[in-house]
XYZ file of C-alpha atoms in Angstrom:
245
model
C -17.387 61.498 -3.757
C -14.389 59.237 -4.253
C -14.231 56.130 -2.114
C -11.501 53.548 -2.329
C -12.254 49.978 -1.328
C -9.273 47.876 -0.379
C -9.008 44.217 -1.184
C -9.620 43.283 2.417
C -12.883 45.271 2.445
C -11.670 48.388 4.263
C -12.769 51.877 3.147
C -10.117 54.545 2.761
C -12.618 57.418 2.820
C -11.973 59.765 5.727
C -15.694 60.106 6.316
C -16.035 56.351 6.849
C -16.243 55.353 10.477
C -15.279 51.761 11.113
C -17.411 51.037 14.146
C -20.237 48.514 14.194
C -23.198 50.929 14.684
C -26.092 50.701 12.270
C -25.933 53.848 10.198
C -23.323 55.661 12.252
C -20.542 54.083 10.207
C -20.596 57.258 8.115
C -19.554 60.400 9.928
C -20.194 63.579 7.969
C -17.835 66.504 8.477
C -20.771 68.947 8.557
C -21.826 69.368 12.163
C -25.196 70.802 11.133
C -26.433 67.611 9.499
C -27.964 66.132 12.600
C -29.601 69.445 13.485
C -30.872 69.855 9.956
C -32.245 66.352 10.050
C -34.075 67.173 13.270
C -35.400 70.381 11.759
C -36.538 68.494 8.720
C -38.288 65.938 10.866
C -40.016 68.616 12.958
C -40.636 71.260 10.271
C -41.686 69.227 7.271
C -45.365 69.346 6.539
C -47.581 66.542 5.595
C -49.700 66.359 2.469
C -53.281 65.329 2.773
C -55.072 63.203 0.284
C -56.613 66.127 -1.575
C -53.209 67.638 -2.403
C -53.761 70.834 -0.416
C -50.926 72.332 1.451
C -50.700 71.968 5.179
C -48.602 73.964 7.531
C -47.708 71.761 10.462
C -50.967 69.938 9.959
C -53.068 73.105 9.370
C -54.513 74.205 6.035
C -53.166 77.395 4.572
C -55.686 79.209 2.431
C -53.020 81.288 0.824
C -51.733 79.657 -2.333
C -48.652 81.847 -2.390
C -45.464 79.897 -2.091
C -43.880 82.851 -0.331
C -46.524 82.747 2.378
C -45.912 79.080 2.723
C -42.255 79.831 3.115
C -42.983 82.481 5.735
C -45.159 80.064 7.692
C -42.487 77.414 7.569
C -44.800 75.171 5.617
C -44.188 72.857 2.757
C -45.879 72.908 -0.606
C -46.540 69.415 -1.699
C -47.485 68.465 -5.208
C -49.823 65.664 -5.994
C -47.551 62.767 -5.105
C -44.422 64.094 -6.780
C -40.969 64.381 -5.162
C -39.919 67.221 -2.852
C -38.779 69.479 -5.688
C -41.377 72.160 -4.741
C -40.375 72.198 -1.095
C -38.886 75.512 0.011
C -37.779 76.098 3.541
C -38.119 79.606 4.903
C -34.564 79.408 6.180
C -32.024 81.454 4.315
C -29.831 78.368 3.933
C -32.245 76.694 1.538
C -29.674 75.614 -0.977
C -27.254 74.508 1.712
C -29.877 72.378 3.399
C -30.900 70.886 0.084
C -27.270 70.206 -0.669
C -26.866 68.666 2.749
C -29.907 66.498 2.159
C -28.567 65.514 -1.222
C -25.205 64.825 0.381
C -26.924 62.747 3.024
C -28.746 60.787 0.349
C -25.557 60.467 -1.647
C -23.601 59.522 1.444
C -26.239 56.997 2.414
C -26.094 55.501 -1.055
C -22.327 55.450 -0.893
C -22.461 53.800 2.510
C -24.847 51.212 1.144
C -22.602 50.734 -1.883
C -19.626 50.473 0.449
C -21.550 47.957 2.520
C -22.334 45.943 -0.584
C -18.755 46.150 -1.852
C -17.326 45.326 1.560
C -19.798 42.488 1.969
C -18.939 41.229 -1.489
C -15.219 41.596 -0.801
C -15.594 39.894 2.559
C -17.590 37.145 0.909
C -14.891 36.795 -1.728
C -12.207 36.840 0.956
C -14.146 34.351 3.051
C -14.607 32.136 0.026
C -10.915 32.454 -0.810
C -9.997 31.681 2.797
C -12.358 28.729 2.799
C -10.824 27.640 -0.485
C -7.343 27.962 0.988
C -8.446 26.079 4.072
C -9.980 23.378 1.899
C -6.772 23.280 -0.130
C -4.669 23.065 3.028
C -6.985 20.418 4.412
C -6.835 18.542 1.124
C -3.049 18.867 1.093
C -2.872 17.591 4.657
C -5.137 14.718 3.709
C -3.014 13.976 0.650
C 0.157 14.221 2.736
C -1.420 11.947 5.322
C -2.366 9.503 2.571
C 1.177 9.675 1.180
C 2.557 9.018 4.672
C 0.172 6.129 5.126
C 1.154 4.775 1.693
C 4.850 5.101 2.594
C 4.141 3.381 5.897
C 2.250 0.587 4.115
C 5.086 0.290 1.586
C 7.651 0.071 4.384
C 5.468 -2.457 6.160
C 5.237 -4.515 2.961
C 9.006 -4.248 2.537
C 9.559 -5.306 6.137
C 7.092 -8.159 5.690
C 8.835 -9.254 2.499
C 12.218 -8.956 4.223
C 10.947 -11.009 7.156
C 9.587 -13.653 4.802
C 12.883 -13.656 2.903
C 14.828 -13.980 6.153
C 12.524 -16.763 7.308
C 12.978 -18.664 4.037
C 16.727 -18.075 4.223
C 16.863 -19.351 7.789
C 14.719 -22.331 6.814
C 17.044 -23.164 3.918
C 20.081 -22.715 6.162
C 18.453 -24.867 8.827
C 17.688 -27.524 6.227
C 21.272 -27.472 4.989
C 22.552 -27.619 8.566
C 20.207 -30.491 9.309
C 21.481 -32.354 6.256
C 25.070 -31.635 7.242
C 24.319 -32.874 10.750
C 22.759 -36.008 9.333
C 25.831 -36.513 7.155
C 28.120 -35.996 10.127
C 26.026 -38.431 12.145
C 26.189 -41.008 9.381
C 29.926 -40.471 9.036
C 30.341 -40.971 12.762
C 28.299 -44.139 12.550
C 30.425 -45.403 9.691
C 33.575 -44.462 11.592
C 32.287 -46.269 14.630
C 31.540 -49.278 12.503
C 35.019 -49.197 11.033
C 36.497 -48.808 14.489
C 34.426 -51.712 15.702
C 35.649 -53.765 12.814
C 39.215 -52.801 13.592
C 38.688 -53.667 17.215
C 37.193 -56.984 16.287
C 40.005 -57.514 13.852
C 42.550 -56.723 16.511
C 40.697 -58.924 18.900
C 40.513 -61.708 16.420
C 44.119 -61.203 15.526
C 45.030 -61.226 19.193
C 42.980 -64.313 19.705
C 44.647 -65.955 16.799
C 48.022 -64.882 18.090
C 47.155 -66.180 21.484
C 45.977 -69.395 19.939
C 49.133 -69.676 17.952
C 51.142 -69.042 21.098
C 49.203 -71.697 22.866
C 49.775 -73.974 19.972
C 53.458 -73.295 20.120
C 53.491 -73.987 23.822
C 51.598 -77.168 23.364
C 53.968 -78.108 20.609
C 56.938 -77.393 22.828
C 55.395 -79.393 25.639
C 54.869 -82.277 23.321
C 58.418 -81.956 22.156
C 59.670 -82.006 25.736
C 57.550 -85.027 26.459
C 58.916 -86.806 23.466
C 62.412 -85.828 24.518
C 61.819 -87.149 28.002
C 60.412 -90.331 26.539
C 63.414 -90.747 24.363
C 65.616 -90.076 27.349
C 63.865 -92.780 29.342
C 64.214 -95.159 26.444
C 67.915 -94.445 26.237
C 68.203 -94.842 29.987
C 66.539 -98.237 29.882
C 68.809 -99.268 27.067
C 71.859 -98.284 29.044
C 70.429 -100.111 32.028
C 70.030 -103.295 30.069
C 73.519 -103.009 28.718
C 74.921 -102.714 32.228
C 72.894 -105.674 33.315
C 74.256 -107.706 30.470
C 77.799 -106.789 31.400
C 77.261 -107.782 34.958
C 75.926 -111.159 33.957
C 78.937 -111.953 31.953
């Protein structure tokens, strides 16, 4: 009986029923199987310990297999398989074939179950492997993202430190330039103060010179007035002398 097992564990056999019942997964096309199974359960005879034949639990004194067949009994050998069993039904071979088919089908179902279980296990393992791979890939991607984030953070930190050092150097240069400008202003103020003092001193000197000139002129006028008085007295004496004569 050919059965095809797909990779995903499904059975392509038409006789395979895909429901979850215990042994009802296999549905035989022969409608008489269940009835035959019931007949076998009800009609099969038991073997006692001494190996004698029983017909439905009763001993049959007749050793003839045909009589056993007529009575619906079963001839049992001493512990061997059911090869000597002969049903009195006319469909002996068919029932045996059905039983063999049932056994074969049951074995096939069990084989299918094993194959499907193995395939499902393989598929589950593959799926778990893929999930582990995806999880590992996500973890690696997350680690790469975290590494990129740390790298960017280091770059930003380095850039901030560089900017801070640059601003510090610029501030230092600006501070030095400001100090230089302050010193230059101080020197300019000193020069201006010196010029002011020089102008002041020069003005004072000029004023002093002007005063000196004025004093000199005043002295000159005084001397001129004194000379004028002297000349006036001389003229007065001359007139007096003329009058006396």
